[in-house]
Tab-separated table of C-alpha atoms and ligand atoms in Angstrom:
chain	number	residue	atom	x	y	z
A	1	MET	CA	-11.556	19.756	25.885
A	2	LYS	CA	-14.235	17.265	24.835
A	3	VAL	CA	-14.046	16.137	21.241
A	4	LEU	CA	-16.675	13.955	19.424
A	5	ILE	CA	-15.701	12.332	16.092
A	6	VAL	CA	-18.478	11.028	13.702
A	7	GLY	CA	-17.552	7.834	11.649
A	8	SER	CA	-16.937	4.275	12.411
A	9	GLY	CA	-13.878	3.199	9.995
A	10	GLY	CA	-10.256	2.897	10.122
A	11	ARG	CA	-10.082	6.475	8.851
A	12	GLU	CA	-11.995	7.562	12.267
A	13	HIS	CA	-9.738	5.267	14.319
A	14	ALA	CA	-6.743	6.979	13.097
A	15	ILE	CA	-8.282	10.575	13.664
A	16	ALA	CA	-9.288	9.631	17.203
A	17	TRP	CA	-5.806	8.223	17.937
A	18	LYS	CA	-4.357	11.208	16.684
A	19	VAL	CA	-6.722	13.617	18.798
A	20	ALA	CA	-5.966	11.409	21.831
A	21	GLN	CA	-2.133	12.695	21.343
A	22	SER	CA	-3.343	16.151	21.927
A	23	PRO	CA	-2.585	17.415	25.463
A	24	LYS	CA	-5.805	19.782	25.329
A	25	VAL	CA	-8.186	16.831	24.968
A	26	ASP	CA	-9.566	15.030	28.277
A	27	LYS	CA	-12.368	12.998	26.689
A	28	ILE	CA	-13.067	11.685	23.200
A	29	TYR	CA	-16.476	10.493	21.926
A	30	CYS	CA	-17.141	8.675	18.776
A	31	ALA	CA	-20.350	8.102	17.054
A	32	PRO	CA	-21.143	5.476	16.270
A	33	GLY	CA	-17.253	4.153	16.277
A	34	ASN	CA	-16.069	0.585	16.425
A	35	ALA	CA	-14.642	-1.892	18.557
A	36	GLY	CA	-11.105	-0.720	18.196
A	37	ILE	CA	-11.988	3.030	18.539
A	38	GLU	CA	-13.238	2.070	21.850
A	39	GLN	CA	-9.754	1.867	23.036
A	40	VAL	CA	-9.236	5.587	22.726
A	41	ALA	CA	-12.685	6.909	22.760
A	42	GLU	CA	-16.076	6.328	24.257
A	43	CYS	CA	-18.316	5.066	21.548
A	44	VAL	CA	-21.905	6.236	21.405
A	45	PRO	CA	-24.676	4.302	19.565
A	46	ILE	CA	-25.761	7.147	17.500
A	47	GLY	CA	-25.654	6.818	13.558
A	48	ALA	CA	-23.729	9.010	11.507
A	49	MET	CA	-26.918	10.283	9.578
A	50	GLU	CA	-28.927	11.060	12.993
A	51	PHE	CA	-27.922	14.683	12.790
A	52	ASP	CA	-30.502	15.814	15.529
A	53	LYS	CA	-29.394	13.345	17.986
A	54	LEU	CA	-25.869	13.938	17.432
A	55	ALA	CA	-26.217	17.634	17.779
A	56	ALA	CA	-28.297	16.947	21.105
A	57	PHE	CA	-25.517	14.584	22.317
A	58	ALA	CA	-23.031	17.451	21.706
A	59	LYS	CA	-25.180	19.885	23.558
A	60	ASP	CA	-25.775	17.612	26.432
A	61	ASN	CA	-22.318	16.430	27.054
A	62	ALA	CA	-20.777	19.963	26.384
A	63	ILE	CA	-18.657	18.977	23.464
A	64	ASP	CA	-16.224	21.546	22.429
A	65	LEU	CA	-15.374	20.366	18.933
A	66	THR	CA	-17.219	17.831	16.631
A	67	VAL	CA	-15.113	16.277	13.703
A	68	ILE	CA	-16.835	14.681	11.034
A	69	GLY	CA	-15.013	11.876	9.245
A	70	MET	CA	-17.341	10.498	6.599
A	71	ASP	CA	-18.828	11.902	3.472
A	72	ASP	CA	-22.633	11.072	3.597
A	73	PRO	CA	-23.169	13.381	6.598
A	74	LEU	CA	-21.098	16.121	5.182
A	75	VAL	CA	-23.006	15.902	1.817
A	76	GLY	CA	-26.224	15.652	3.918
A	77	GLY	CA	-25.438	18.908	5.719
A	78	ILE	CA	-24.523	17.744	9.224
A	79	VAL	CA	-22.410	20.834	9.710
A	80	ASP	CA	-25.124	23.264	9.063
A	81	VAL	CA	-27.314	21.417	11.571
A	82	PHE	CA	-24.392	21.786	14.284
A	83	GLU	CA	-23.789	25.209	13.417
A	84	ALA	CA	-27.518	26.223	13.816
A	85	GLU	CA	-27.345	24.814	17.363
A	86	GLY	CA	-24.181	26.999	17.900
A	87	LEU	CA	-21.889	23.964	18.171
A	88	ARG	CA	-18.177	24.026	17.032
A	89	VAL	CA	-17.826	21.530	14.122
A	90	PHE	CA	-14.966	20.904	11.815
A	91	GLY	CA	-15.996	19.966	8.181
A	92	PRO	CA	-17.589	21.885	5.122
A	93	ARG	CA	-21.247	22.985	5.034
A	94	LYS	CA	-23.562	21.334	2.644
A	95	ASN	CA	-23.160	24.134	0.139
A	96	ALA	CA	-19.373	23.214	0.281
A	97	ALA	CA	-19.228	19.479	0.594
A	98	ILE	CA	-20.935	19.498	-2.864
A	99	LEU	CA	-17.475	19.533	-4.082
A	100	GLU	CA	-17.536	15.752	-3.249
A	101	GLY	CA	-21.365	15.223	-3.365
A	102	SER	CA	-21.703	16.163	-7.032
A	103	LYS	CA	-19.217	15.254	-9.587
A	104	ALA	CA	-21.196	17.519	-12.270
A	105	PHE	CA	-20.565	20.510	-10.064
A	106	SER	CA	-16.905	19.787	-9.395
A	107	LYS	CA	-16.304	19.549	-13.033
A	108	ASP	CA	-18.298	22.698	-13.852
A	109	LEU	CA	-16.340	24.334	-11.324
A	110	MET	CA	-12.870	23.205	-12.581
A	111	LYS	CA	-13.965	24.225	-16.115
A	112	LYS	CA	-15.283	27.714	-15.030
A	113	TYR	CA	-12.263	28.274	-13.027
A	114	ASN	CA	-9.472	26.764	-15.379
A	115	ILE	CA	-8.511	24.233	-12.915
A	116	PRO	CA	-6.873	21.230	-14.843
A	117	THR	CA	-8.872	18.113	-15.229
A	118	ALA	CA	-10.339	15.794	-17.845
A	119	ALA	CA	-12.379	16.877	-20.577
A	120	TYR	CA	-15.985	16.127	-19.926
A	121	GLU	CA	-19.731	16.550	-20.700
A	122	ASN	CA	-22.723	15.961	-18.176
A	123	PHE	CA	-25.923	14.248	-18.778
A	124	SER	CA	-29.122	14.136	-17.166
A	125	SER	CA	-30.641	12.308	-20.114
A	126	ALA	CA	-29.777	8.664	-20.877
A	127	GLN	CA	-30.621	9.146	-24.615
A	128	GLU	CA	-28.444	12.163	-25.040
A	129	ALA	CA	-25.440	10.282	-23.225
A	130	LEU	CA	-26.088	7.350	-25.665
A	131	GLU	CA	-26.047	9.427	-28.663
A	132	TYR	CA	-22.774	11.344	-27.478
A	133	LEU	CA	-21.047	8.060	-27.031
A	134	GLU	CA	-21.613	7.148	-30.611
A	135	THR	CA	-18.818	9.563	-31.808
A	136	ALA	CA	-16.955	9.711	-28.545
A	137	LYS	CA	-13.219	8.326	-28.437
A	138	MET	CA	-12.507	4.975	-26.544
A	139	PRO	CA	-11.677	4.196	-23.813
A	140	ILE	CA	-13.868	6.593	-21.726
A	141	VAL	CA	-14.880	7.144	-18.433
A	142	LEU	CA	-18.710	7.223	-16.853
A	143	LYS	CA	-19.314	8.569	-13.393
A	144	ALA	CA	-22.347	8.833	-11.350
A	145	ASP	CA	-22.851	12.283	-10.132
A	146	GLY	CA	-23.744	11.507	-6.581
A	147	LEU	CA	-21.882	9.358	-3.721
A	148	ALA	CA	-21.669	5.698	-4.779
A	149	LEU	CA	-19.224	4.319	-2.261
A	150	GLY	CA	-16.417	5.161	-4.660
A	151	LYS	CA	-17.953	2.526	-6.912
A	152	GLY	CA	-19.793	4.880	-9.395
A	153	VAL	CA	-16.896	5.064	-11.873
A	154	LEU	CA	-16.881	2.859	-15.071
A	155	ILE	CA	-13.983	2.690	-17.360
A	156	CYS	CA	-15.252	1.455	-20.722
A	157	ASN	CA	-12.956	0.195	-23.428
A	158	THR	CA	-15.648	-0.277	-26.237
A	159	LEU	CA	-18.810	1.540	-27.195
A	160	GLU	CA	-20.848	-1.480	-26.180
A	161	GLU	CA	-19.374	-1.264	-22.628
A	162	ALA	CA	-19.939	2.226	-22.647
A	163	LYS	CA	-23.719	1.912	-23.656
A	164	ALA	CA	-24.123	-0.740	-21.003
A	165	GLY	CA	-22.520	1.526	-18.360
A	166	VAL	CA	-25.077	4.268	-19.247
A	167	LYS	CA	-27.932	1.787	-18.767
A	168	GLU	CA	-26.630	0.491	-15.458
A	169	LEU	CA	-26.060	3.911	-14.094
A	170	MET	CA	-28.881	5.836	-15.510
A	171	LEU	CA	-31.710	3.461	-16.337
A	172	ASP	CA	-31.225	0.382	-14.032
A	173	LYS	CA	-30.047	2.848	-11.367
A	174	HIS	CA	-27.113	0.599	-9.655
A	175	PHE	CA	-26.523	3.447	-7.554
A	176	GLY	CA	-30.005	5.006	-7.133
A	177	ASN	CA	-30.276	8.564	-7.521
A	178	ALA	CA	-26.501	9.237	-7.702
A	179	GLY	CA	-26.925	8.114	-11.474
A	180	ASN	CA	-29.753	10.690	-12.278
A	181	THR	CA	-26.853	12.820	-13.768
A	182	ILE	CA	-23.666	11.295	-14.975
A	183	VAL	CA	-20.396	12.776	-16.121
A	184	ILE	CA	-18.770	11.082	-19.376
A	185	GLU	CA	-15.177	12.181	-19.440
A	186	GLU	CA	-11.914	11.552	-21.251
A	187	PHE	CA	-9.708	8.590	-20.139
A	188	MET	CA	-6.440	9.674	-18.742
A	189	THR	CA	-3.345	7.727	-17.981
A	190	GLY	CA	-0.544	8.415	-15.433
A	191	ARG	CA	0.231	7.909	-11.697
A	192	GLU	CA	-2.360	8.531	-9.312
A	193	VAL	CA	-1.609	10.360	-5.940
A	194	SER	CA	-3.827	11.426	-3.117
A	195	VAL	CA	-3.110	14.702	-1.418
A	196	LEU	CA	-5.016	15.834	1.633
A	197	SER	CA	-5.221	19.356	2.841
A	198	PHE	CA	-6.633	21.371	5.679
A	199	VAL	CA	-8.673	24.399	4.436
A	200	ASP	CA	-10.217	27.301	6.630
A	201	GLY	CA	-12.221	29.146	3.856
A	202	ASP	CA	-9.397	31.133	2.418
A	203	THR	CA	-5.987	29.440	3.298
A	204	ILE	CA	-5.204	25.903	2.237
A	205	LYS	CA	-2.214	23.809	3.832
A	206	ILE	CA	-1.269	20.671	2.234
A	207	MET	CA	-0.586	17.713	4.419
A	208	THR	CA	1.839	15.224	2.683
A	209	SER	CA	1.058	13.018	-0.154
A	210	ALA	CA	-0.127	9.285	-0.509
A	211	GLN	CA	-1.192	6.667	-2.930
A	212	ASP	CA	-4.096	4.392	-2.458
A	213	HIS	CA	-4.640	0.834	-4.035
A	214	LYS	CA	-8.248	0.743	-4.868
A	215	ARG	CA	-8.535	-2.555	-6.607
A	216	ALA	CA	-8.999	-5.942	-4.504
A	217	LYS	CA	-6.425	-8.139	-5.974
A	218	ASP	CA	-2.449	-7.865	-6.660
A	219	GLY	CA	-1.522	-6.313	-9.858
A	220	ASP	CA	-4.444	-3.818	-9.617
A	221	GLN	CA	-6.787	-6.767	-10.701
A	222	GLY	CA	-10.156	-7.551	-9.330
A	223	LEU	CA	-13.066	-5.269	-8.369
A	224	ASN	CA	-12.660	-1.802	-6.755
A	225	THR	CA	-12.975	-1.557	-2.994
A	226	GLY	CA	-12.861	1.274	-0.424
A	227	GLY	CA	-8.992	0.956	-0.537
A	228	MET	CA	-6.567	-2.123	0.247
A	229	GLY	CA	-3.558	-0.367	1.337
A	230	THR	CA	-1.673	3.065	1.053
A	231	PHE	CA	1.879	4.481	1.402
A	232	SER	CA	2.941	7.991	2.027
A	233	PRO	CA	4.764	10.098	0.612
A	234	SER	CA	4.343	9.278	-2.939
A	235	PRO	CA	7.894	9.429	-4.692
A	236	PHE	CA	6.096	10.668	-7.868
A	237	TYR	CA	4.971	13.983	-5.872
A	238	THR	CA	7.863	15.815	-6.635
A	239	LYS	CA	8.847	19.444	-5.898
A	240	GLU	CA	7.751	20.399	-9.460
A	241	VAL	CA	4.365	18.470	-9.197
A	242	ASP	CA	3.967	20.143	-5.902
A	243	GLU	CA	4.774	23.727	-7.135
A	244	PHE	CA	2.189	23.076	-10.305
A	245	CYS	CA	-0.490	22.133	-8.092
A	246	GLN	CA	-0.017	24.773	-5.509
A	247	LYS	CA	-0.316	27.328	-8.304
A	248	TYR	CA	-2.946	25.944	-10.629
A	249	ILE	CA	-5.221	23.556	-8.372
A	250	TYR	CA	-4.994	23.851	-4.640
A	251	GLN	CA	-5.414	27.578	-3.945
A	252	PRO	CA	-7.499	28.033	-7.234
A	253	THR	CA	-10.056	25.206	-5.940
A	254	VAL	CA	-10.486	27.370	-2.517
A	255	ASP	CA	-10.768	30.720	-4.320
A	256	ALA	CA	-13.269	29.196	-6.725
A	257	MET	CA	-15.577	27.922	-3.686
A	258	LYS	CA	-15.248	31.275	-2.185
A	259	ALA	CA	-16.121	33.123	-5.277
A	260	GLU	CA	-19.222	30.911	-5.645
A	261	GLY	CA	-20.367	31.799	-2.148
A	262	ARG	CA	-19.437	28.438	-1.014
A	263	PRO	CA	-16.377	28.762	1.214
A	264	PHE	CA	-14.812	25.378	2.188
A	265	LYS	CA	-13.758	24.633	5.602
A	266	GLY	CA	-12.430	21.221	6.424
A	267	ILE	CA	-10.375	18.873	4.434
A	268	ILE	CA	-10.173	18.901	0.663
A	269	PHE	CA	-8.680	15.588	-0.565
A	270	PHE	CA	-7.165	15.866	-4.081
A	271	GLY	CA	-7.371	12.860	-6.395
A	272	LEU	CA	-4.828	13.739	-8.921
A	273	MET	CA	-3.466	11.992	-12.004
A	274	LEU	CA	0.036	12.772	-13.092
A	275	THR	CA	-0.482	12.881	-16.903
A	276	ALA	CA	2.029	13.566	-19.726
A	277	ASP	CA	0.232	16.956	-19.871
A	278	GLY	CA	0.855	17.631	-16.126
A	279	PRO	CA	-1.156	16.968	-13.062
A	280	LYS	CA	-4.946	16.951	-13.303
A	281	VAL	CA	-7.765	16.553	-10.871
A	282	LEU	CA	-9.558	13.142	-11.052
A	283	GLU	CA	-11.832	14.069	-8.163
A	284	TYR	CA	-12.364	16.070	-5.010
A	285	ASN	CA	-13.336	14.557	-1.735
A	286	ALA	CA	-14.452	16.695	1.153
A	287	ARG	CA	-12.932	14.664	3.894
A	288	PHE	CA	-9.867	12.741	5.038
A	289	GLY	CA	-9.178	9.626	2.728
A	290	ASP	CA	-9.487	5.997	3.992
A	291	PRO	CA	-6.984	4.375	4.151
A	292	GLU	CA	-4.891	7.450	3.250
A	293	THR	CA	-5.305	8.784	6.760
A	294	GLN	CA	-3.771	5.687	8.263
A	295	VAL	CA	-0.571	6.525	6.773
A	296	VAL	CA	-0.541	10.484	6.949
A	297	LEU	CA	-1.528	11.041	10.534
A	298	PRO	CA	0.912	8.947	11.836
A	299	ARG	CA	3.539	10.993	10.288
A	300	MET	CA	2.143	14.320	11.183
A	301	LYS	CA	3.903	16.293	13.972
A	302	ASN	CA	1.261	18.995	14.912
A	303	ASP	CA	-1.357	18.689	17.611
A	304	ILE	CA	-4.198	17.900	15.082
A	305	VAL	CA	-6.590	19.766	17.435
A	306	ASP	CA	-4.901	22.900	16.805
A	307	VAL	CA	-5.122	22.647	13.368
A	308	PHE	CA	-8.898	21.706	13.223
A	309	GLU	CA	-9.553	24.637	15.430
A	310	ALA	CA	-7.487	26.961	13.104
A	311	CYS	CA	-9.881	25.804	10.141
A	312	VAL	CA	-12.834	26.498	12.293
A	313	ASP	CA	-11.590	29.884	13.201
A	314	GLY	CA	-10.181	30.970	9.979
A	315	THR	CA	-6.563	31.249	11.255
A	316	LEU	CA	-5.010	28.463	9.455
A	317	ASP	CA	-2.330	31.137	7.959
A	318	GLN	CA	-0.736	30.974	11.373
A	319	ILE	CA	-0.163	27.198	11.333
A	320	GLU	CA	2.862	25.582	10.021
A	321	LEU	CA	2.178	21.950	9.179
A	322	ASP	CA	5.001	19.724	10.066
A	323	PHE	CA	5.600	16.063	8.845
A	324	GLU	CA	8.167	13.575	9.899
A	325	ASP	CA	10.835	12.930	7.148
A	326	ASN	CA	10.206	9.261	6.878
A	327	ALA	CA	7.398	7.151	5.415
A	328	ALA	CA	4.454	5.031	6.195
A	329	VAL	CA	2.836	1.973	4.613
A	330	CYS	CA	-0.703	0.626	5.465
A	331	VAL	CA	-1.671	-2.870	4.581
A	332	VAL	CA	-5.434	-3.672	4.714
A	333	LEU	CA	-6.349	-7.039	6.358
A	334	ALA	CA	-9.662	-7.939	4.926
A	335	SER	CA	-12.143	-10.907	4.878
A	336	ASP	CA	-11.474	-13.053	1.991
A	337	GLY	CA	-14.283	-12.411	-0.697
A	338	TYR	CA	-14.350	-8.734	-0.006
A	339	PRO	CA	-15.857	-6.492	-1.794
A	340	GLU	CA	-18.450	-9.168	-2.453
A	341	HIS	CA	-19.417	-11.976	-0.350
A	342	TYR	CA	-17.553	-12.720	2.869
A	343	GLU	CA	-17.944	-14.084	6.288
A	344	LYS	CA	-17.764	-12.264	9.599
A	345	GLY	CA	-17.478	-13.304	13.311
A	346	TYR	CA	-14.079	-14.973	13.487
A	347	PRO	CA	-11.851	-14.484	16.398
A	348	ILE	CA	-8.672	-11.922	15.777
A	349	GLU	CA	-5.588	-12.999	17.558
A	350	GLY	CA	-2.194	-10.991	17.933
A	351	LEU	CA	-3.551	-7.376	18.491
A	352	GLU	CA	-1.879	-7.044	21.521
A	353	ARG	CA	1.657	-7.238	19.879
A	354	PHE	CA	1.150	-3.638	18.510
A	355	GLU	CA	0.808	-2.162	22.157
A	356	ASN	CA	3.763	0.039	22.843
A	357	GLN	CA	5.438	-0.812	19.507
A	358	ASP	CA	6.769	2.315	18.397
A	359	GLY	CA	5.971	3.039	14.872
A	360	TYR	CA	3.463	0.201	14.442
A	361	TYR	CA	-0.292	0.839	14.433
A	362	VAL	CA	-3.304	-1.290	13.903
A	363	PHE	CA	-6.545	0.621	13.195
A	364	HIS	CA	-9.824	-1.035	13.211
A	365	ALA	CA	-12.094	-0.849	10.372
A	366	GLY	CA	-14.697	-3.786	10.824
A	367	THR	CA	-14.299	-5.397	14.067
A	368	LYS	CA	-16.444	-6.026	17.174
A	369	LYS	CA	-16.148	-7.351	20.682
A	370	ALA	CA	-17.728	-10.625	21.314
A	371	ASP	CA	-17.288	-12.436	24.639
A	372	ASN	CA	-14.526	-9.947	25.475
A	373	MET	CA	-12.587	-11.115	22.248
A	374	PHE	CA	-12.266	-8.959	19.066
A	375	VAL	CA	-13.942	-10.568	16.021
A	376	THR	CA	-14.148	-9.743	12.333
A	377	ASN	CA	-17.212	-7.781	11.396
A	378	GLY	CA	-16.649	-6.462	7.909
A	379	GLY	CA	-14.811	-6.765	4.623
A	380	ARG	CA	-12.180	-4.399	5.606
A	381	VAL	CA	-11.281	-5.614	8.978
A	382	LEU	CA	-7.968	-4.029	10.088
A	383	GLY	CA	-5.416	-1.645	8.635
A	384	VAL	CA	-1.758	-2.428	9.818
A	385	THR	CA	0.487	0.695	9.553
A	386	ALA	CA	4.277	0.803	9.861
A	387	LYS	CA	6.561	3.527	9.751
A	388	GLY	CA	10.142	3.354	8.410
A	389	ALA	CA	13.040	5.566	7.567
A	390	ASP	CA	12.008	5.290	3.798
A	391	LEU	CA	9.198	3.627	1.842
A	392	LYS	CA	11.042	0.295	1.502
A	393	GLN	CA	11.602	-0.131	4.944
A	394	ALA	CA	8.115	1.168	5.816
A	395	ARG	CA	6.819	-1.737	3.542
A	396	ALA	CA	8.867	-4.215	4.988
A	397	ASN	CA	8.011	-3.362	8.416
A	398	ALA	CA	4.251	-3.293	7.690
A	399	TYR	CA	4.136	-6.654	5.987
A	400	ALA	CA	6.141	-8.207	8.924
A	401	ALA	CA	3.371	-6.773	11.167
A	402	THR	CA	0.546	-8.222	9.077
A	403	GLU	CA	2.017	-11.643	10.123
A	404	TRP	CA	1.296	-10.713	13.682
A	405	ILE	CA	-2.261	-10.755	13.316
A	406	GLN	CA	-4.315	-14.179	12.642
A	407	PHE	CA	-7.944	-14.689	11.757
A	408	ALA	CA	-9.853	-17.143	9.551
A	409	ASN	CA	-10.505	-15.845	6.026
A	410	LYS	CA	-7.745	-13.248	6.489
A	411	TYR	CA	-6.920	-11.691	3.066
A	412	LYS	CA	-4.565	-8.932	1.780
A	413	ARG	CA	-2.886	-7.697	-1.048
A	414	ASN	CA	1.060	-8.634	-1.398
A	415	ASP	CA	1.995	-5.848	-3.531
A	416	ILE	CA	1.105	-2.688	-1.522
A	417	GLY	CA	3.639	0.021	-2.377
A	418	LYS	CA	5.203	-1.964	-5.281
A	419	ALA	CA	5.437	1.123	-7.321
A	420	ILE	CA	7.815	2.492	-5.168
A	421	ASP	CA	10.480	0.183	-6.900
A	422	GLU	CA	9.769	2.229	-10.030
A	423	ALA	CA	10.488	5.402	-8.725
B	1	AMP	P1	-12.540	8.792	-8.951
B	1	AMP	O1	-13.766	8.275	-7.794
B	1	AMP	O2	-13.300	9.837	-9.775
B	1	AMP	O3	-11.384	9.008	-8.246
B	1	AMP	O4	-12.411	7.763	-9.845
B	1	AMP	C1	-12.175	6.116	-9.196
B	1	AMP	C2	-10.994	5.835	-10.108
B	1	AMP	O5	-11.214	5.886	-11.380
B	1	AMP	C3	-9.753	6.710	-9.961
B	1	AMP	O6	-8.931	6.484	-8.808
B	1	AMP	C4	-9.105	6.288	-11.260
B	1	AMP	O7	-8.222	5.233	-11.149
B	1	AMP	C5	-9.924	5.939	-12.228
B	1	AMP	N1	-10.519	7.224	-13.104
B	1	AMP	C6	-11.294	8.169	-12.731
B	1	AMP	N2	-11.373	9.049	-13.724
B	1	AMP	C7	-10.669	8.633	-14.465
B	1	AMP	C8	-10.129	9.249	-15.910
B	1	AMP	N3	-10.740	10.411	-16.426
B	1	AMP	N4	-9.308	8.464	-16.568
B	1	AMP	C9	-8.838	7.348	-16.210
B	1	AMP	N5	-9.093	6.805	-14.999
B	1	AMP	C10	-9.972	7.444	-14.403
B	2	LIG	N1	-9.132	5.955	-0.387
B	2	LIG	C1	-9.931	6.765	-1.238
B	2	LIG	C2	-11.201	7.550	-0.522
B	2	LIG	O1	-11.167	7.557	0.698
B	2	LIG	O2	-12.000	7.926	-1.234
């Protein structure tokens, strides 16, 4: 089989690595890919938003299955373009990817189908949003409706901050049209858990749980980033939590999408908060998480291509997902200054130490090849993942492995997985 993966980050490197384990697969392409992905796939210089070029490439090269990693092309309708060409593709159509593409849509869906989430109102008029805030309880959360690189969420402690937030999102348009509509929602407290699932339109199968660290600095300080590290499983995701979510969140979401005439096939990533009133949905994503994928897929025992195909074919009920009874931790090695200003182009040393080291992985996010050497080429440079018998061991292994790698301006958080100690 020939497989094409669309995307270029650490998540796509992890997907490509996992696809490469499948005995069914002879050839993997990745568009546009990155220098690390090049080790397991042939990278093709077509952008993730160039749908027609990607579909033409898939046709010309007799690709058997295309897997979309990123949110933008999914929300933009890449799956519809591929399907119209008769190509097999894993991911939700545009009318289902809206689950991630519009927060107003997803909130209305949850309300209509009684799926637990924070109380909220949607606004497309800044004037009305500002009036509503006058009597609202603080802190409060403002969310740009559309995709904003995970940065369109503002947590406001005072009325002044909230008003400034409305101005930023709706009037100054910091996130462009993503802020034409905003969701204003109740502030919740509790532990956050990410749960990834495979969905075939009817059936949903949960992978394992994980937790992300979104802030740039230790102690959850600093700016929001794409994710500075993850661990899996979450010790807070207990059997009781799972039973509750299976009953009130996971299948109800899939059934709701079907009932709305928007059957969802692909990955649903549930961003959950475990509140005192039970688990509630913070957000939905319509794709694998980054860097959740870098801790979830190394623990997965199934041939992932079988699972992708079962989702496409609607036969997921015949698949039993199987995960190793261990743990994994991923620590992101970033360029100092990320997510603001940082420099690129520094040589990276030590990557070869990961070759043939069972249970240790280095997934590339922002690297490129220059003069036959890997150099830094982004804010998030590498994700170093290690497995261990339990979370503490995995964390110790992952941090030890971060020392194998050297590059100028290397930056990491030192407390990835610290929450484990409180479990
Ligand atoms: P989202 O992109 O919707 O997951 O929001 C990004 C982050 O903002 C989440 O991971 C939470 O840490 C925080 N957040 C979002 N919604 C709320 C809420 N209603 N209450 C408290 N924190 C929130
Ligand atoms: N790690 C969060 C995300 O992928 O959205």
